[in-house]
mmCIF file of C-alpha atoms and ligand atoms in Angstrom:
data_model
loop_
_atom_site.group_PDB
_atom_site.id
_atom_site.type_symbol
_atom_site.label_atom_id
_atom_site.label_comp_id
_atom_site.label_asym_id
_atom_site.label_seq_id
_atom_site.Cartn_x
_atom_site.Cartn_y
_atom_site.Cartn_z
ATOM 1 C CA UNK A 1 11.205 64.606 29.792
ATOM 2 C CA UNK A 2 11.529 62.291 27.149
ATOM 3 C CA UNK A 3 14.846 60.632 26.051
ATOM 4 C CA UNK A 4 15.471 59.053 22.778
ATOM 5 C CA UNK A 5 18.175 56.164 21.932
ATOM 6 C CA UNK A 6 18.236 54.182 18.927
ATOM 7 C CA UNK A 7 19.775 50.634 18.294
ATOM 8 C CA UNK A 8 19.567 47.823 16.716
ATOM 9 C CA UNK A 9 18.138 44.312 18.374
ATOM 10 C CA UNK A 10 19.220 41.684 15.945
ATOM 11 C CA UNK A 11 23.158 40.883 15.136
ATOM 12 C CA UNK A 12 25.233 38.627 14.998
ATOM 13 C CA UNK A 13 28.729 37.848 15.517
ATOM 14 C CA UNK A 14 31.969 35.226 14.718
ATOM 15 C CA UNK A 15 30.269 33.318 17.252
ATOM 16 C CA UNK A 16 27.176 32.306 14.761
ATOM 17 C CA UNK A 17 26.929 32.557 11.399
ATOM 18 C CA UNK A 18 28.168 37.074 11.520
ATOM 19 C CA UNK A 19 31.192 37.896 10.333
ATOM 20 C CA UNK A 20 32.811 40.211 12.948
ATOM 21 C CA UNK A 21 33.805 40.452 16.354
ATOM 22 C CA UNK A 22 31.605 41.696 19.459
ATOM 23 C CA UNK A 23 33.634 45.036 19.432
ATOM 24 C CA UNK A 24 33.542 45.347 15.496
ATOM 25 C CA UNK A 25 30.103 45.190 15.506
ATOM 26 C CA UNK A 26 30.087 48.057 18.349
ATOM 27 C CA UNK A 27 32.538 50.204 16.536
ATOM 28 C CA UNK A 28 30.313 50.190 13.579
ATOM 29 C CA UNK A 29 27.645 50.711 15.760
ATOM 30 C CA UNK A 30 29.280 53.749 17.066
ATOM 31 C CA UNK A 31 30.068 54.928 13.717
ATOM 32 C CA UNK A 32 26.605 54.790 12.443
ATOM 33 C CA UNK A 33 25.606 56.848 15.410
ATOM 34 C CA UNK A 34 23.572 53.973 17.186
ATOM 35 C CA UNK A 35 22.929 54.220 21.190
ATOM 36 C CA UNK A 36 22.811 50.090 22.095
ATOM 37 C CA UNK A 37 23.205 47.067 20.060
ATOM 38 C CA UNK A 38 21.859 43.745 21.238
ATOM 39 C CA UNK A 39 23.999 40.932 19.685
ATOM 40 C CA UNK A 40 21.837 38.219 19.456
ATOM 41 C CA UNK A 41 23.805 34.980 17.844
ATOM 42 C CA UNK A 42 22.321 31.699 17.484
ATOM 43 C CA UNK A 43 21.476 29.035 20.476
ATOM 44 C CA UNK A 44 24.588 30.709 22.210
ATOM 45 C CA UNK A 45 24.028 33.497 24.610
ATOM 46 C CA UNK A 46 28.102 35.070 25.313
ATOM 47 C CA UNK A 47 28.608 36.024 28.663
ATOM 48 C CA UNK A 48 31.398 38.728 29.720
ATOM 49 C CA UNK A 49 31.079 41.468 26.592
ATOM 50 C CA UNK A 50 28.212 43.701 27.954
ATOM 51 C CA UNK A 51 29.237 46.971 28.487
ATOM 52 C CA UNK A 52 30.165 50.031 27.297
ATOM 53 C CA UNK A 53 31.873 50.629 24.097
ATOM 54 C CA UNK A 54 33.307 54.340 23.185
ATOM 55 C CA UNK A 55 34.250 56.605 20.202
ATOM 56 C CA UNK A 56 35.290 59.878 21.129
ATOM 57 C CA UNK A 57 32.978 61.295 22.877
ATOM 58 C CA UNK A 58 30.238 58.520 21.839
ATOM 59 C CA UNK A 59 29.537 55.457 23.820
ATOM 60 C CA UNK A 60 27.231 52.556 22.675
ATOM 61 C CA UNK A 61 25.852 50.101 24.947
ATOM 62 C CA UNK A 62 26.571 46.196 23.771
ATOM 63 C CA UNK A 63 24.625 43.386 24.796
ATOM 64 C CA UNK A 64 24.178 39.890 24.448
ATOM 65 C CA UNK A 65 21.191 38.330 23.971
ATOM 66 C CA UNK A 66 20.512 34.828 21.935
ATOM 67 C CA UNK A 67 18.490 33.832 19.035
ATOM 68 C CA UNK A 68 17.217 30.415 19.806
ATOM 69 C CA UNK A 69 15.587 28.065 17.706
ATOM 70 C CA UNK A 70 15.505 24.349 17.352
ATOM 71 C CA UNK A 71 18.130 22.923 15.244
ATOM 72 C CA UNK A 72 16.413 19.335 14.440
ATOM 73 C CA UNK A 73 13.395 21.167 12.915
ATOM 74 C CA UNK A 74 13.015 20.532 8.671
ATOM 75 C CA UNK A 75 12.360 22.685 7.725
ATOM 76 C CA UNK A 76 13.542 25.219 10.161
ATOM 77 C CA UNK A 77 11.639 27.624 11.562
ATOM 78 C CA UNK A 78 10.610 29.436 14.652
ATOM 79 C CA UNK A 79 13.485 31.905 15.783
ATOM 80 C CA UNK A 80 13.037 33.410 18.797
ATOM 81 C CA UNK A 81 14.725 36.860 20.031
ATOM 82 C CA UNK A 82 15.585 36.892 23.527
ATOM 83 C CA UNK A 83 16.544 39.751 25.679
ATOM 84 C CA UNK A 84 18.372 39.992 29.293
ATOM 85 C CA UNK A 85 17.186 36.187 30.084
ATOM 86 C CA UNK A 86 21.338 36.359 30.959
ATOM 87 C CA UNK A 87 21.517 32.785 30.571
ATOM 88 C CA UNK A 88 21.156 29.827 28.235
ATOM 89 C CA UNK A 89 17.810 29.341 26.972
ATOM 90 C CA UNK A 90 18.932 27.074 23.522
ATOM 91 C CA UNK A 91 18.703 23.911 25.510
ATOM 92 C CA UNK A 92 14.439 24.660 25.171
ATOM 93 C CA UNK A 93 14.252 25.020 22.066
ATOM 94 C CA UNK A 94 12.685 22.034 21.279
ATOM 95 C CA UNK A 95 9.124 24.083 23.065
ATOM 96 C CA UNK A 96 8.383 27.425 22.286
ATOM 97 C CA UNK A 97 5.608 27.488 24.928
ATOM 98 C CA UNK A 98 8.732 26.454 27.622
ATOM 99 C CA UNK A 99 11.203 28.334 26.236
ATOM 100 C CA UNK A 100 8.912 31.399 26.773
ATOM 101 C CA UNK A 101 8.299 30.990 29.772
ATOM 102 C CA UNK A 102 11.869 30.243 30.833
ATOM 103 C CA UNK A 103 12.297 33.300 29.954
ATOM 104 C CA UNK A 104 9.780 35.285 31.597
ATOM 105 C CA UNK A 105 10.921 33.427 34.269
ATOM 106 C CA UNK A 106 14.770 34.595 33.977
ATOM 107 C CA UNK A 107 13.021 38.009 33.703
ATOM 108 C CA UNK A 108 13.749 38.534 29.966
ATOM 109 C CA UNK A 109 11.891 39.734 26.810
ATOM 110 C CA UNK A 110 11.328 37.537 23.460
ATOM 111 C CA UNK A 111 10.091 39.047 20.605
ATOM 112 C CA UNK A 112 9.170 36.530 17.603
ATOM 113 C CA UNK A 113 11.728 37.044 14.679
ATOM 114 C CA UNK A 114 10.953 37.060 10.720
ATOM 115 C CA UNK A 115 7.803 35.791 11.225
ATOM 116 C CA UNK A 116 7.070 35.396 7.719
ATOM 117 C CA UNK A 117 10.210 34.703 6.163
ATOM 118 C CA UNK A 118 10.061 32.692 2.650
ATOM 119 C CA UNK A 119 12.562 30.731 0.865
ATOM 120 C CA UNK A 120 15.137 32.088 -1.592
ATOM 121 C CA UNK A 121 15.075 28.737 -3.644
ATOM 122 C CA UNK A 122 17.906 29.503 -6.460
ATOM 123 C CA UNK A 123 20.085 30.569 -3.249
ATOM 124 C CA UNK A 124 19.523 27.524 -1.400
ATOM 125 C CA UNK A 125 18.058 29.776 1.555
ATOM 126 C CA UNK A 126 14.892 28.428 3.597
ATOM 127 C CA UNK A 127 11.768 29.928 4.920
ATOM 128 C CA UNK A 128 12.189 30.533 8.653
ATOM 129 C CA UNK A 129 9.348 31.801 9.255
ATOM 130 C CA UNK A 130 7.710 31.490 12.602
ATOM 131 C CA UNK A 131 4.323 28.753 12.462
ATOM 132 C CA UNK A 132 3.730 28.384 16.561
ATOM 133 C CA UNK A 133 0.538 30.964 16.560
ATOM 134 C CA UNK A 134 -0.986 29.778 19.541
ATOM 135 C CA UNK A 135 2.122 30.132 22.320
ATOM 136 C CA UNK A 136 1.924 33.221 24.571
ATOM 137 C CA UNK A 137 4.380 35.101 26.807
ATOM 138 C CA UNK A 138 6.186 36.746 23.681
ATOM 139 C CA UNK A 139 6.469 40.631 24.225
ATOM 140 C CA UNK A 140 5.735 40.996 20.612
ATOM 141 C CA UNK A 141 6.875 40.511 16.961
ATOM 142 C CA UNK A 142 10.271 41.844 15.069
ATOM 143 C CA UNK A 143 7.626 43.713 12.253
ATOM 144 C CA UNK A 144 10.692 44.545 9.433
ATOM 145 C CA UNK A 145 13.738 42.343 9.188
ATOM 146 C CA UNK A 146 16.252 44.225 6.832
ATOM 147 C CA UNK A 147 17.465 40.065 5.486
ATOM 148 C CA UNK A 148 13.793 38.813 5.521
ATOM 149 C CA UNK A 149 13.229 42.169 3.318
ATOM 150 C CA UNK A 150 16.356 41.502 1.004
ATOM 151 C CA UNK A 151 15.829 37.731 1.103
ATOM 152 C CA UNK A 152 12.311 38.449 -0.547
ATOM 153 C CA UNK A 153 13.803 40.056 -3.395
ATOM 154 C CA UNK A 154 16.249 36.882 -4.479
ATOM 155 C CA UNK A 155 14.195 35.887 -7.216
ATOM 156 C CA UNK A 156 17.343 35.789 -9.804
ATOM 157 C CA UNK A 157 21.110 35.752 -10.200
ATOM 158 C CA UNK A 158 20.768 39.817 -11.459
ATOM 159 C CA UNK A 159 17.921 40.602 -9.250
ATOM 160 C CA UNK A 160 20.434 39.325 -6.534
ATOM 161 C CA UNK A 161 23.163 41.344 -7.829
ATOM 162 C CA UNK A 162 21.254 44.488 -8.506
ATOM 163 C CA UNK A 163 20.362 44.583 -5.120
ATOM 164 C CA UNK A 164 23.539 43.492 -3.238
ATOM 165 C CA UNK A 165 25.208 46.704 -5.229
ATOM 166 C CA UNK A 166 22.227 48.998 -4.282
ATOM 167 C CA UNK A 167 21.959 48.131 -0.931
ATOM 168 C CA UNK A 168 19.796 51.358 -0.742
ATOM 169 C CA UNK A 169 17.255 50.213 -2.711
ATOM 170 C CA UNK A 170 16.393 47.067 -0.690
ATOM 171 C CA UNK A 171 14.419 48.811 2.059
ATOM 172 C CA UNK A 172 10.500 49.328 1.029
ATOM 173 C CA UNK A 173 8.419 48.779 4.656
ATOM 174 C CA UNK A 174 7.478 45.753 6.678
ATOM 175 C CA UNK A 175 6.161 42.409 5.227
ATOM 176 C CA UNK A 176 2.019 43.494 4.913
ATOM 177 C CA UNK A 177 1.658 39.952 6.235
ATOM 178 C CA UNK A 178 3.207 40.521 9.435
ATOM 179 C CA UNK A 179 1.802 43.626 9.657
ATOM 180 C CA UNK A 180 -1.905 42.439 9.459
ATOM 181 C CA UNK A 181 -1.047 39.479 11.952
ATOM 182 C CA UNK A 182 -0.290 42.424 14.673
ATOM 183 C CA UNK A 183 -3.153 44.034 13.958
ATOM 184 C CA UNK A 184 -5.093 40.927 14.579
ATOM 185 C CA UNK A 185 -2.856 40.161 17.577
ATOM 186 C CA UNK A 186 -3.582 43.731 18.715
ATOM 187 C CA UNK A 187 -7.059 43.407 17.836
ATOM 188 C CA UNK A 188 -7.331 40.247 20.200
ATOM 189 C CA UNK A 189 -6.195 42.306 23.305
ATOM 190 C CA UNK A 190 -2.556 40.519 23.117
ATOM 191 C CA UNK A 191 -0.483 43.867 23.989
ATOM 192 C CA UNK A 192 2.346 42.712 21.835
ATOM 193 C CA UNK A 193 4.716 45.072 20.575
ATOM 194 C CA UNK A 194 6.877 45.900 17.365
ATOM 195 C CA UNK A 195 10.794 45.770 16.713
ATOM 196 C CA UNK A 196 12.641 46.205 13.598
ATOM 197 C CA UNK A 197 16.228 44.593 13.151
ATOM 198 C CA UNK A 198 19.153 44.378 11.088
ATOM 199 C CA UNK A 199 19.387 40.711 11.432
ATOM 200 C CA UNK A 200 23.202 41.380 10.612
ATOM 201 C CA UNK A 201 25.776 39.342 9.443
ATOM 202 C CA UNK A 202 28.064 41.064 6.967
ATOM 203 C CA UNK A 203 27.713 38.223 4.877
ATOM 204 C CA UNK A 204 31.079 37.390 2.437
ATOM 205 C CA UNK A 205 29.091 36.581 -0.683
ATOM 206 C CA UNK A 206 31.090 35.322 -4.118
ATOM 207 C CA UNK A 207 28.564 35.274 -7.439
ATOM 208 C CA UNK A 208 30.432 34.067 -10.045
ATOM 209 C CA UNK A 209 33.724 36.188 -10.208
ATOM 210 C CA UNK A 210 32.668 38.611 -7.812
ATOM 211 C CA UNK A 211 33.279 38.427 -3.805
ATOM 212 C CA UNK A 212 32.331 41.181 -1.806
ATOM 213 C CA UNK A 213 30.410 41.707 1.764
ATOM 214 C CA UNK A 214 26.539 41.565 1.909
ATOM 215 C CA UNK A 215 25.809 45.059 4.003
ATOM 216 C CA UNK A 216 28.543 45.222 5.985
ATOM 217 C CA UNK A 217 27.301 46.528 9.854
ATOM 218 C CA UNK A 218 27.599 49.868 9.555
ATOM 219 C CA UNK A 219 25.528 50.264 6.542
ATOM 220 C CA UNK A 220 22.700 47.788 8.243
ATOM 221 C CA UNK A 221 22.928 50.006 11.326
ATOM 222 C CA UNK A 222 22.292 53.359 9.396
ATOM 223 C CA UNK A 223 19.041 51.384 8.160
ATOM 224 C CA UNK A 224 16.164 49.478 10.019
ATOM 225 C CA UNK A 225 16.558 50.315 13.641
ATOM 226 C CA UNK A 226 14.262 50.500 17.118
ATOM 227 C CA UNK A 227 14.361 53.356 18.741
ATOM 228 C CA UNK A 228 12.844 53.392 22.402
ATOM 229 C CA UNK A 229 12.135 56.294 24.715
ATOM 230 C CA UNK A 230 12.577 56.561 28.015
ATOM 231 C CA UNK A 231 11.924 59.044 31.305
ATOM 232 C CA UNK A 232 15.114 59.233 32.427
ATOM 233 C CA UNK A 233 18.952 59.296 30.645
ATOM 234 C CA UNK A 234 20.737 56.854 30.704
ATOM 235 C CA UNK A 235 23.835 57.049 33.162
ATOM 236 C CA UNK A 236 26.426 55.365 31.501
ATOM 237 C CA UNK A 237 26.218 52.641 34.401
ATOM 238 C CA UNK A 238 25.783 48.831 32.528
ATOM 239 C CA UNK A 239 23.618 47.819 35.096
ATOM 240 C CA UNK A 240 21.587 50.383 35.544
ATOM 241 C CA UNK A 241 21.035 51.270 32.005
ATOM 242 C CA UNK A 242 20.104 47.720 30.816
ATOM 243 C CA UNK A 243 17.673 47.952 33.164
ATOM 244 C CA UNK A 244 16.319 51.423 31.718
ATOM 245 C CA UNK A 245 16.093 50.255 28.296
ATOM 246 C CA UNK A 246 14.838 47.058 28.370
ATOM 247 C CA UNK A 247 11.718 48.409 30.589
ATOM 248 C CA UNK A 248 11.023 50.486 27.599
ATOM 249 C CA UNK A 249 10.928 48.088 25.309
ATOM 250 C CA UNK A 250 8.931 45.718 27.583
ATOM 251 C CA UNK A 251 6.185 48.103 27.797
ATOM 252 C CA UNK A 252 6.435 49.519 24.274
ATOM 253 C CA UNK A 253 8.043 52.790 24.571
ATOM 254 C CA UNK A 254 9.429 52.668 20.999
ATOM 255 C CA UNK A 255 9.240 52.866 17.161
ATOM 256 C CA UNK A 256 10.593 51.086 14.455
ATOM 257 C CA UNK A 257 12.606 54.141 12.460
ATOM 258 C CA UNK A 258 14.444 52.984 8.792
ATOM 259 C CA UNK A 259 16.967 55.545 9.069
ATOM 260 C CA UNK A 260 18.584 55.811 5.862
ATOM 261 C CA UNK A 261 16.609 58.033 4.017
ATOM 262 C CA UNK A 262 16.818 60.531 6.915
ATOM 263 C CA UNK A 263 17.787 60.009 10.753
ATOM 264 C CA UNK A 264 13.981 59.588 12.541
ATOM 265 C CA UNK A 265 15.387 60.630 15.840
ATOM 266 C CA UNK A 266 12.826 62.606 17.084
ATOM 267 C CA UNK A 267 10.190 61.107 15.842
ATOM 268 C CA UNK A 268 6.891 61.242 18.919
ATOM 269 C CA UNK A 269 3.333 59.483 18.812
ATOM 270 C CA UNK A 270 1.163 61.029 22.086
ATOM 271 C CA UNK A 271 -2.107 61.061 23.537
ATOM 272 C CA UNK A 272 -4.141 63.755 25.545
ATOM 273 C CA UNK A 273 -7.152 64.051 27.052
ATOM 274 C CA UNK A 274 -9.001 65.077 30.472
ATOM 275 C CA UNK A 275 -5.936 66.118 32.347
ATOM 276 C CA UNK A 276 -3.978 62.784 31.364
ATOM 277 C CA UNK A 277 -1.207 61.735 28.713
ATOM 278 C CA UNK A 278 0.284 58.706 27.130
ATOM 279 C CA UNK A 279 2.783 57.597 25.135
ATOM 280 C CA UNK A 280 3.145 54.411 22.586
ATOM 281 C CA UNK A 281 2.494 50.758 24.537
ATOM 282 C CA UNK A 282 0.066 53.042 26.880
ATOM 283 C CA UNK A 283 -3.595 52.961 27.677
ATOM 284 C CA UNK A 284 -5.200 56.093 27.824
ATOM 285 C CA UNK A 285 -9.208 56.894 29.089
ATOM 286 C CA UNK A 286 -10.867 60.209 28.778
ATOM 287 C CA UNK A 287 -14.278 60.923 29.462
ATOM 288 C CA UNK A 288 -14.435 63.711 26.417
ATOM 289 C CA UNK A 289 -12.255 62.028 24.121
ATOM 290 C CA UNK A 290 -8.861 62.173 23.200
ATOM 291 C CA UNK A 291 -6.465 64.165 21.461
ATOM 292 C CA UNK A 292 -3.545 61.754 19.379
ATOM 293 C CA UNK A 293 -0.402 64.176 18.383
ATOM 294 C CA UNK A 294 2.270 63.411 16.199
ATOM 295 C CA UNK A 295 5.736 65.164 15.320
ATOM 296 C CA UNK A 296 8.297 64.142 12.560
ATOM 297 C CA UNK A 297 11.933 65.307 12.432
ATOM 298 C CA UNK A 298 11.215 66.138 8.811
ATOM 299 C CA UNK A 299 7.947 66.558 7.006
ATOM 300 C CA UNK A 300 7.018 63.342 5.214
ATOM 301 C CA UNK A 301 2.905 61.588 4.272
ATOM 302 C CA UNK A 302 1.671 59.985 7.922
ATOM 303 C CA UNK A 303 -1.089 57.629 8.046
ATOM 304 C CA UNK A 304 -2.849 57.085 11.644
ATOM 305 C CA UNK A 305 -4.406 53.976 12.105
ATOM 306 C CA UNK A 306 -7.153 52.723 14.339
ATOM 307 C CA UNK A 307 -7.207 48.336 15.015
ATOM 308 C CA UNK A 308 -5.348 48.232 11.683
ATOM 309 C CA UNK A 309 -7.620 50.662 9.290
ATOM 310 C CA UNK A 310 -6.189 54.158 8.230
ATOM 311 C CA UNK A 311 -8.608 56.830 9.857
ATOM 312 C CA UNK A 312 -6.366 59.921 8.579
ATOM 313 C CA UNK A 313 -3.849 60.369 6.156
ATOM 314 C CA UNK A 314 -1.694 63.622 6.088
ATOM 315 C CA UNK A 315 0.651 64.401 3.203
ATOM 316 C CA UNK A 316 3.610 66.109 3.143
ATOM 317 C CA UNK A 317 3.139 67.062 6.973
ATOM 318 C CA UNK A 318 5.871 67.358 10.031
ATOM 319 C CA UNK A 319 2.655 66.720 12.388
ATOM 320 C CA UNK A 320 -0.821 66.097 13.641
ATOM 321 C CA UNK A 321 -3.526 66.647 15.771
ATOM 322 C CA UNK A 322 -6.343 64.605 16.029
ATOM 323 C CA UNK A 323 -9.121 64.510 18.507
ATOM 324 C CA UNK A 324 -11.344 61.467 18.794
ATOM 325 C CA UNK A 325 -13.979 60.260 20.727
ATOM 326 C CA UNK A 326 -13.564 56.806 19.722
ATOM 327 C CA UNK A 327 -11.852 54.237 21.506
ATOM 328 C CA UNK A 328 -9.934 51.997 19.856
ATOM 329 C CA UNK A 329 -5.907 50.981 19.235
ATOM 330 C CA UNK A 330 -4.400 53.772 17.236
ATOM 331 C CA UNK A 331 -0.776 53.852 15.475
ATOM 332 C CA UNK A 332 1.423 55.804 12.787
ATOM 333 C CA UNK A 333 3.283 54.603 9.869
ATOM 334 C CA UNK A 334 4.769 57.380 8.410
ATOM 335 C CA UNK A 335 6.456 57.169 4.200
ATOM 336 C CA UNK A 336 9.351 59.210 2.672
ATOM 337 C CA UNK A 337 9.989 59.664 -1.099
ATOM 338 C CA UNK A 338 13.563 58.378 -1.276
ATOM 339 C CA UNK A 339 15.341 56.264 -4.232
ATOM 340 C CA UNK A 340 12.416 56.378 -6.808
ATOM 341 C CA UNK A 341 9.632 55.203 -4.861
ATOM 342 C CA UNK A 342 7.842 55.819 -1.505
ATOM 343 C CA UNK A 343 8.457 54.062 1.428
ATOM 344 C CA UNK A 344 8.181 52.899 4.965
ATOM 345 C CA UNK A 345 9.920 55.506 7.273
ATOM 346 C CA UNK A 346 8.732 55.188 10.442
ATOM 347 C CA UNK A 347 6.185 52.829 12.448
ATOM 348 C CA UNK A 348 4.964 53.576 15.686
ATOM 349 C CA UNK A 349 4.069 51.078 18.422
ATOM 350 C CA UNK A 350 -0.041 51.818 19.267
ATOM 351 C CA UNK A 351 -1.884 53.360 21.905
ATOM 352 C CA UNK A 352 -4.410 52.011 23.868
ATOM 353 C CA UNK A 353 -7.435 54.301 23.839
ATOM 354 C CA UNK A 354 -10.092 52.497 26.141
ATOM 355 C CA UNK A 355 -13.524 53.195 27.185
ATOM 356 C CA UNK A 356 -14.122 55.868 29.610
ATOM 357 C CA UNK A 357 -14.720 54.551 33.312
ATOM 358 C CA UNK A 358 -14.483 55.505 36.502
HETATM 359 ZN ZN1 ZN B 1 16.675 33.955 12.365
HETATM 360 ZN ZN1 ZN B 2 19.214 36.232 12.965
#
């Protein structure tokens, strides 16, 4: 049986540049009905918070991890996400090749954050996008960064405020950019796997008369989130449920689900064929081909992909069957009307569908 638990990978706190404590940031968590938040400040990885944090009868699993990146680069760039390394890692920043494999070696996950993140000139904010293409031993790429998204919009003083007061509106889908470098990634054999993040702050933001707080946590955590499935619940045990999770999102058990136009818990990408199955970050072989299955929580326009082309599309659908003989590395992106304009709602991490052999 499969188990479903959503969260968000990229926050951060009082101690970087967020504007909350670790268990304000859980409590909003909890209220916007999140299963695990990984706080993930910069060059400083907290030790002593993980654990459980509770609501009534809801708990939420908090975790540190680190964004590290090296402060002496001008321009900056190159911000790493690291996961259950449960140490210090910002001291290697200075080598992305290194500091990967430090943290392989400490057993933990990176992911490459806002990979192409441009400059908000008239707000004095940089690119940080990531420029070290040829490293490996990255378990893959954070594909839609809620800031990166907003940050992309900052062309103007009222384009600024028009979307700080319509938070709702900032949301559209994953930079296409980023998008096409995992396809090529994918299409390279790297297995490398999509997140999406909040990249949180709560930001206290003052143009001209007017102060207020950039998405405060709660609202971020209602919005782009990774949701990863596993085989077995989690038992409420830190240890033991760290442990859970973060094997799923090694091996790619998960989806990227924007949940404020509707909750995408439920959300399921499969693959059948000759007695076997497999889920997303799976290879799958069959010698007559192989049935791909999808199911929405809501009926919405899917698109299923194969190494980065659109094979299907199916409007206004709640799911799909589709048999293939072809191998290949298939995905979903599913859009939702919502707001005035269409947009991403969920994407799926792929599944491998290889050659048949003995
Ligand atoms: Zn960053
Ligand atoms: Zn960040």
């Amino acid at each position: 049986m499969t188990h479903e638990f959503a969260g968000n990978l990229h926050v951060h706190t009082r101690y970087s540049d967020g504007n909350a404590s670790h268990d304000e940031v859980a409590l909003a968590g909890l209220q916007a009905g999140l299963d695990f938040v990984v706080t993930t400040d910069h060059n400083i990885w907290i030790e002593g918070i993980d654990g459980y944090r509770y609501l009534g009868d809801r708990r939420l699993l908090l975790l540190a991890g680190e964004e590290v990146h090296d402060r002496s680069l001008h321009p900056q760039r190159n911000h790493l996400l690291v996961y259950e390394a449960r140490r210090e890692l910002s001291t290697l920043a200075g080598d992305p090749q290194t500091l990967l494999d430090s943290v392989q070696q400490s057993g933990g996950l990176a992911f490459l954050a806002h990979p192409s993140d441009q400059a908000a000139p008239r707000f004095r904010q940089p690119a940080l996008p990531w420029t070290e293409w040829n490293v490996s031993g990255y378990t893959g790429l954070e594909l839609w960064n809620f800031m990166t998204e907003f940050k992309s919009r900052l062309s103007s003083i009222p384009q600024a405020l028009y979307y700080s007061y319509r938070p709702t509106d900032v949301g559209r889908g994953p930079a296409p950019e980023v998008v096409t470098r995992w396809d090529q990634l994918l299409g390279a054999g790297k297995k490398t796997f999509a997140i999406g993040g909040a990249d949180a702050h709560a930001i206290p933001v003052r143009v001209g008369p007017l102060k207020r707080t950039l998405f405060p946590y709660a609202f971020l955590f209602g919005a782009v989130n990774t949701h990863v499935l596993t085989e077995v619940p989690l038992t409420g045990h830190v240890e033991d449920d760290r442990r859970i999770l973060m094997e799923s999102i090694r091996v790619g058990r998960m989806f990227i689900g924007y949940d404020l136009p509707a909750s995408t818990r439920g959300f399921r990408f499969t693959a059948g064929g000759d007695g076997r199955s497999a889920g997303m970050g799976e290879v799958i072989r069959s010698r007559f081909g192989v049935t791909l299955q999808a199911h929405l929580p809501q009926r919405a326009d899917i698109r299923l992909l194969r190494n980065g082309n659109t094979v299907k599309t199916w409007q206004d659908a709640q799911a799909f069957v589709y048999t293939t003989p072809d191998p290949g590395i298939y995905r979903v992106e599913v859009l939702i009307y919502y707001k005035g304009r269409t947009r991403t709602w969920i994407v799926s991490n792929p599944i491998f569908v290889e050659p048949w052999r003995r």
